[in-house]
Structure formats: structure tokens, C-alpha cells
Amino acid sequence: MDSFTIYNSNSKPNQAEKEEMVNFLHTHLGEYGDPKQHILKCLDYAVGDLTTSNGGFALAVKNHNKILGATIINETGMSGYIPENILVYIAVDKNTRGKGIGKKIIEKVLELTQGDIALHVEPNNPAKKLYEKLGFTNKYLEMRFKK
């Protein structure tokens, strides 16, 4: 049976749980992922381990203590002009995709968050259709300048 594990500032992951979450996301995000140190920094922000953090949470769906899917949500500390939450990372185990786990994760995120949620998705990412079905819309084209 699948169960949710939620990590936040009141229920922090230990070092082994952090490593498990980071390794899972790094592996299963594949071409849409980031280096492990970026994922860890995002997780630390979500669970309040950084001094400049508004918090958030991390969520894992597990079956027999094996992660099947995971996400990290960062709270922005803003409202109105910027969504209050950013869904930074979400991944489902490659071997269990198409079985509704991603949908379960998003539905739980919607239940747990207060305020609007933003996420970035590449146009060719197959998960884009799921996000649209669940009510996410594309209002802006994001542009970045890297120094």
C-alpha cells in the first residue's frame, strides 16, 4: 500500500532520508533535473534548514519503504504578484509512471498548500498534460538572464 511521508520544519528528514530523497529526485528527474547539490539546497530550504528560508515541505510516496514518487515545494513568502508556493521538483519512479502516482502527489500538494502554486515545465515534458488536467495554466513565458 502506498503511503505519504511529509517532511517540513516540524518533521525534518534525517541525513539518510535527505540522501534518499535527493538521490531519488536526481535519478528520476533525468533530463529535467539539476545537480544533487541544487536539489539538496532546495530540500534544506523547504524543511527550514537554511537561515534564509520561508519553508515549504517535501513529500514522498512510498510502498514498502521504497520511494515511488517525490516532490519539493518551497514557500516564497510572497502573495499576489508572485505565487506563495513553487513546486520545484517532482518525479515518479521510471518503472511506475502512468499508474497515477504523479496525480496523487499533485493532489496532496494542492491539499497541503495555502495560496497559489507555480511550477516550471519544459514544453516537451510529458507531465505537462497532467498539470494542465489538474488546473495549471500557462500565463507567462519565463525568461532568464544568467550572469
XYZ file of N, CA and C in Angstrom:
441
model
N 0.836 -1.185 0.000
C 0.000 0.000 0.000
C 0.881 1.249 0.000
N 0.489 2.251 -0.791
C 1.233 3.493 -0.879
C 0.912 4.375 0.320
N 1.936 5.057 0.842
C 1.726 5.990 1.940
C 2.544 7.249 1.693
N 2.080 8.379 2.246
C 2.780 9.645 2.126
C 3.694 9.852 3.319
N 4.898 10.342 3.060
C 5.796 10.810 4.096
C 6.013 12.287 3.815
N 5.734 13.122 4.818
C 5.861 14.566 4.650
C 6.974 15.070 5.559
N 7.876 15.842 4.966
C 8.957 16.471 5.717
C 8.748 17.975 5.672
N 8.912 18.633 6.830
C 8.841 20.091 6.901
C 9.645 20.548 8.108
N 9.480 21.798 8.506
C 10.278 22.317 9.624
C 9.917 21.657 10.947
N 8.727 21.062 11.042
C 8.320 20.360 12.267
C 8.631 18.872 12.230
N 8.877 18.347 11.053
C 9.161 16.926 10.878
C 10.292 16.795 9.854
N 11.490 17.088 10.311
C 12.647 17.147 9.419
C 13.172 15.758 9.078
N 13.659 15.611 7.847
C 14.283 14.333 7.491
C 15.669 14.227 8.133
N 16.062 13.001 8.488
C 17.431 12.811 8.961
C 18.361 12.766 7.746
N 19.641 12.646 7.967
C 20.612 12.692 6.867
C 20.370 11.578 5.842
N 20.060 10.383 6.305
C 19.808 9.265 5.384
C 18.559 9.524 4.541
N 17.514 10.085 5.154
C 16.291 10.398 4.414
C 16.532 11.503 3.384
N 17.355 12.493 3.754
C 17.708 13.550 2.795
C 18.434 12.952 1.588
N 19.416 12.109 1.871
C 20.179 11.490 0.780
C 19.273 10.646 -0.109
N 18.359 9.899 0.504
C 17.431 9.073 -0.271
C 16.563 9.944 -1.185
N 16.041 11.021 -0.646
C 15.179 11.926 -1.421
C 15.968 12.586 -2.554
N 17.133 13.106 -2.249
C 17.962 13.771 -3.266
C 18.363 12.785 -4.356
N 18.810 11.603 -3.970
C 19.211 10.595 -4.959
C 18.033 10.172 -5.834
N 16.862 9.999 -5.217
C 15.674 9.623 -5.985
C 15.346 10.693 -7.015
N 15.250 11.939 -6.574
C 14.903 13.019 -7.492
C 15.951 13.171 -8.587
N 17.212 13.106 -8.216
C 18.279 13.244 -9.209
C 18.180 12.146 -10.268
N 17.922 10.939 -9.849
C 17.823 9.808 -10.782
C 16.589 9.912 -11.667
N 15.444 10.169 -11.059
C 14.181 10.059 -11.797
C 13.734 11.351 -12.495
N 14.391 12.473 -12.201
C 14.129 13.683 -12.980
C 14.781 13.588 -14.351
N 15.834 12.798 -14.424
C 16.501 12.583 -15.705
C 16.913 13.880 -16.371
N 16.545 14.051 -17.632
C 16.960 15.221 -18.413
C 16.364 16.526 -17.886
N 15.351 16.447 -17.024
C 14.710 17.645 -16.493
C 15.255 18.019 -15.113
N 16.307 17.358 -14.674
C 16.823 17.543 -13.331
C 17.956 18.528 -13.206
N 18.451 18.631 -12.002
C 19.552 19.513 -11.626
C 20.599 18.700 -10.877
N 21.761 19.306 -10.642
C 22.785 18.613 -9.835
C 22.266 18.337 -8.415
N 22.815 17.305 -7.810
C 22.371 16.904 -6.471
C 22.487 18.039 -5.457
N 23.540 18.854 -5.564
C 23.710 19.925 -4.574
C 22.579 20.958 -4.677
N 22.014 21.165 -5.863
C 20.888 22.084 -6.011
C 19.622 21.485 -5.401
N 19.421 20.201 -5.619
C 18.245 19.529 -5.053
C 18.328 19.544 -3.527
N 19.517 19.296 -2.980
C 19.700 19.322 -1.524
C 19.431 20.714 -0.972
N 19.905 21.746 -1.647
C 19.666 23.119 -1.181
C 18.165 23.421 -1.178
N 17.461 22.968 -2.196
C 16.014 23.150 -2.272
C 15.325 22.426 -1.115
N 15.744 21.206 -0.835
C 15.180 20.428 0.270
C 15.462 21.117 1.599
N 16.689 21.581 1.787
C 17.037 22.286 3.028
C 16.182 23.542 3.206
N 15.928 24.263 2.113
C 15.059 25.439 2.162
C 13.648 25.030 2.600
N 13.136 23.965 2.008
C 11.757 23.521 2.290
C 11.558 23.113 3.739
N 12.557 22.491 4.334
C 12.392 21.997 5.710
C 12.978 22.952 6.751
N 13.352 24.150 6.299
C 13.800 25.181 7.233
C 15.210 25.013 7.747
N 16.058 24.311 7.013
C 17.444 24.137 7.448
C 18.360 25.266 6.976
N 17.828 26.225 6.253
C 18.596 27.395 5.832
C 18.098 28.601 6.621
N 19.002 29.508 6.969
C 18.600 30.670 7.767
C 17.718 31.632 6.984
N 17.825 31.617 5.674
C 17.008 32.499 4.836
C 15.934 31.674 4.133
N 15.064 31.069 4.899
C 14.053 30.174 4.341
C 12.663 30.585 4.783
N 11.733 30.558 3.848
C 10.323 30.732 4.188
C 9.664 29.385 4.424
N 10.386 28.315 4.147
C 9.869 26.986 4.406
C 9.234 26.336 3.203
N 8.349 25.419 3.494
C 7.705 24.606 2.486
C 7.626 23.185 3.002
N 7.719 22.236 2.093
C 7.716 20.840 2.518
C 8.210 19.948 1.386
N 8.577 18.743 1.755
C 8.916 17.689 0.802
C 7.962 16.541 1.071
N 7.630 15.848 0.019
C 6.640 14.785 0.118
C 7.146 13.587 -0.672
N 7.061 12.422 -0.070
C 7.416 11.186 -0.767
C 6.242 10.216 -0.687
N 5.983 9.527 -1.788
C 5.026 8.429 -1.805
C 5.861 7.166 -1.753
N 5.596 6.343 -0.759
C 6.386 5.129 -0.564
C 5.502 3.892 -0.576
N 6.101 2.788 -1.023
C 5.477 1.484 -0.963
C 6.543 0.541 -0.416
N 6.277 -0.046 0.725
C 7.253 -0.921 1.403
C 8.594 -0.206 1.563
N 8.547 1.050 2.045
C 9.724 1.882 2.306
C 10.542 2.225 1.068
N 9.993 2.009 -0.121
C 10.662 2.381 -1.365
C 9.935 3.591 -1.935
N 10.701 4.638 -2.268
C 10.083 5.835 -2.836
C 9.611 5.537 -4.251
N 8.344 5.840 -4.509
C 7.764 5.705 -5.846
C 7.637 7.064 -6.531
N 7.552 8.124 -5.726
C 7.431 9.475 -6.250
C 7.742 10.476 -5.156
N 8.206 11.668 -5.567
C 8.570 12.677 -4.579
C 8.452 14.071 -5.173
N 8.260 15.040 -4.298
C 8.212 16.438 -4.705
C 8.785 17.311 -3.598
N 9.232 18.507 -3.991
C 9.662 19.521 -3.025
C 8.949 20.817 -3.382
N 8.311 21.414 -2.377
C 7.600 22.681 -2.515
C 8.318 23.725 -1.663
N 8.661 24.857 -2.249
C 9.238 25.975 -1.491
C 8.201 27.075 -1.369
N 8.053 27.614 -0.151
C 7.193 28.774 0.043
C 7.992 30.022 -0.300
N 7.358 30.946 -1.011
C 8.067 32.148 -1.465
C 8.041 33.277 -0.454
N 7.058 33.285 0.441
C 6.915 34.403 1.359
C 6.259 35.600 0.694
N 5.730 35.401 -0.491
C 5.093 36.489 -1.239
C 3.638 36.114 -1.497
N 2.883 37.073 -1.921
C 1.482 36.821 -2.216
C 0.988 37.810 -3.247
N 0.111 37.342 -4.107
C -0.494 38.224 -5.099
C 0.299 38.312 -6.378
N 1.407 39.028 -6.336
C 2.189 39.221 -7.557
C 3.104 38.044 -7.874
N 3.406 37.239 -6.910
C 4.185 36.006 -7.071
C 3.419 34.917 -6.317
N 3.256 33.727 -6.894
C 2.576 32.665 -6.142
C 3.276 32.369 -4.815
N 2.485 32.005 -3.837
C 3.003 31.724 -2.490
C 3.853 30.470 -2.433
N 3.711 29.589 -3.412
C 4.421 28.311 -3.421
C 4.997 28.036 -4.798
N 6.160 27.399 -4.798
C 6.753 26.940 -6.056
C 6.998 25.446 -5.933
N 6.408 24.695 -6.846
C 6.684 23.268 -6.930
C 7.989 23.168 -7.714
N 9.084 22.936 -7.000
C 10.406 22.997 -7.613
C 10.768 21.676 -8.286
N 10.564 20.573 -7.596
C 10.902 19.260 -8.138
C 9.743 18.295 -7.923
N 9.505 17.469 -8.928
C 8.563 16.363 -8.796
C 9.031 15.264 -9.746
N 9.044 14.046 -9.252
C 9.442 12.906 -10.086
C 8.730 11.652 -9.614
N 8.517 10.761 -10.560
C 7.944 9.446 -10.287
C 8.939 8.417 -10.805
N 9.089 7.335 -10.055
C 9.987 6.256 -10.459
C 9.682 5.847 -11.901
N 10.722 5.742 -12.700
C 10.570 5.401 -14.124
C 9.734 4.139 -14.329
N 9.849 3.197 -13.408
C 9.163 1.910 -13.546
C 7.701 1.935 -13.117
N 7.246 3.049 -12.516
C 5.853 3.111 -12.059
C 5.090 4.283 -12.675
N 5.651 4.895 -13.711
C 4.960 6.008 -14.364
C 3.707 5.508 -15.065
N 2.703 6.387 -15.146
C 1.450 6.039 -15.805
C 0.468 5.302 -14.915
N 0.769 5.209 -13.610
C -0.109 4.486 -12.682
C -0.807 5.420 -11.699
N -0.756 6.729 -11.963
C -1.471 7.687 -11.125
C -0.708 8.229 -9.937
N 0.542 7.881 -9.782
C 1.315 8.347 -8.631
C 1.566 9.847 -8.722
N 1.922 10.342 -9.903
C 2.126 11.779 -10.085
C 0.873 12.565 -9.742
N -0.271 12.053 -10.175
C -1.550 12.707 -9.881
C -1.805 12.730 -8.374
N -1.533 11.610 -7.684
C -1.706 11.550 -6.227
C -0.837 12.599 -5.541
N 0.394 12.741 -6.028
C 1.313 13.707 -5.424
C 0.789 15.124 -5.601
N 0.385 15.474 -6.820
C -0.118 16.824 -7.077
C -1.376 17.093 -6.252
N -2.265 16.138 -6.179
C -3.488 16.326 -5.381
C -3.156 16.553 -3.912
N -2.165 15.834 -3.384
C -1.756 16.027 -1.991
C -1.118 17.402 -1.814
N -0.322 17.843 -2.793
C 0.277 19.175 -2.745
C -0.821 20.237 -2.697
N -1.845 20.090 -3.538
C -2.948 21.047 -3.558
C -3.664 21.088 -2.211
N -3.777 19.931 -1.574
C -4.421 19.840 -0.261
C -3.585 20.512 0.829
N -2.264 20.354 0.774
C -1.383 20.825 1.845
C -0.972 22.286 1.742
N -1.026 22.860 0.558
C -0.543 24.233 0.385
C -1.651 25.244 0.623
N -1.233 26.421 1.029
C -2.129 27.573 1.141
C -1.665 28.571 0.098
N -2.565 29.064 -0.718
C -2.195 30.032 -1.735
C -1.891 29.372 -3.067
N -1.502 30.216 -4.018
C -1.232 29.754 -5.379
C 0.067 28.964 -5.466
N 0.181 28.183 -6.540
C 1.356 27.348 -6.776
C 1.859 27.600 -8.194
N 3.147 27.799 -8.326
C 3.779 27.908 -9.640
C 4.676 26.695 -9.840
N 4.846 26.313 -11.089
C 5.831 25.293 -11.424
C 6.369 25.606 -12.804
N 7.570 25.170 -13.064
C 8.168 25.317 -14.380
C 8.188 23.951 -15.035
N 7.764 23.900 -16.275
C 7.777 22.638 -17.011
C 8.232 22.936 -18.433
N 9.105 22.107 -18.931
C 9.571 22.280 -20.306
C 8.470 21.847 -21.262
N 8.364 22.527 -22.406
C 7.266 22.242 -23.348
C 7.178 20.782 -23.792
N 8.303 20.089 -23.849
C 8.304 18.702 -24.321
C 8.170 17.679 -23.191
N 7.988 18.129 -21.954
C 7.863 17.218 -20.822
C 6.472 16.579 -20.848
N 6.375 15.249 -20.892
C 5.073 14.587 -20.935
C 4.175 14.898 -19.733
N 4.770 15.292 -18.605
C 3.972 15.609 -17.410
C 3.155 16.885 -17.589
N 3.474 17.687 -18.579
C 2.750 18.940 -18.833
C 1.247 18.681 -18.975
N 0.877 17.605 -19.633
C -0.547 17.279 -19.822
C -1.240 17.017 -18.480
N -0.565 16.333 -17.571
C -1.133 16.077 -16.246
C -1.363 17.395 -15.517
N -0.378 18.278 -15.539
C -0.525 19.560 -14.846
C -1.714 20.340 -15.401
N -1.869 20.333 -16.713
C -2.992 21.040 -17.340
C -4.327 20.416 -16.934
N -4.401 19.086 -16.890
C -5.632 18.400 -16.473
C -6.023 18.755 -15.042
N -4.997 19.014 -14.206
C -5.255 19.322 -12.800
C -5.492 20.812 -12.562
N -5.501 21.617 -13.627
C -5.868 23.020 -13.486
C -4.746 24.031 -13.610
N -3.515 23.592 -13.812
C -2.418 24.536 -14.005
C -2.546 25.160 -15.393
N -2.285 26.457 -15.479
C -2.348 27.165 -16.754
C -1.003 27.814 -17.045
N -0.797 28.145 -18.291
C 0.440 28.784 -18.720
C 0.153 30.254 -18.996
N 0.472 31.098 -18.031
C 0.189 32.521 -18.154
C 1.377 33.287 -18.728
N 2.590 32.829 -18.446
C 3.783 33.563 -18.832
C 4.772 32.673 -19.569
N 5.617 33.315 -20.336
C 6.801 32.675 -20.878
C 7.933 33.115 -19.985
N 8.617 32.184 -19.336
C 9.699 32.558 -18.441
C 10.963 32.842 -19.231
N 11.625 33.908 -18.862
C 12.914 34.262 -19.472
C 13.910 34.447 -18.336
N 15.145 34.029 -18.565
C 16.185 34.169 -17.547
C 17.432 34.783 -18.149
N 18.118 35.554 -17.332
C 19.428 36.093 -17.698
C 20.413 35.507 -16.721
N 21.401 34.799 -17.202
C 22.396 34.169 -16.321
C 23.673 34.982 -16.362
N 24.196 35.310 -15.205
C 25.468 36.046 -15.093
C 26.611 35.082 -14.905
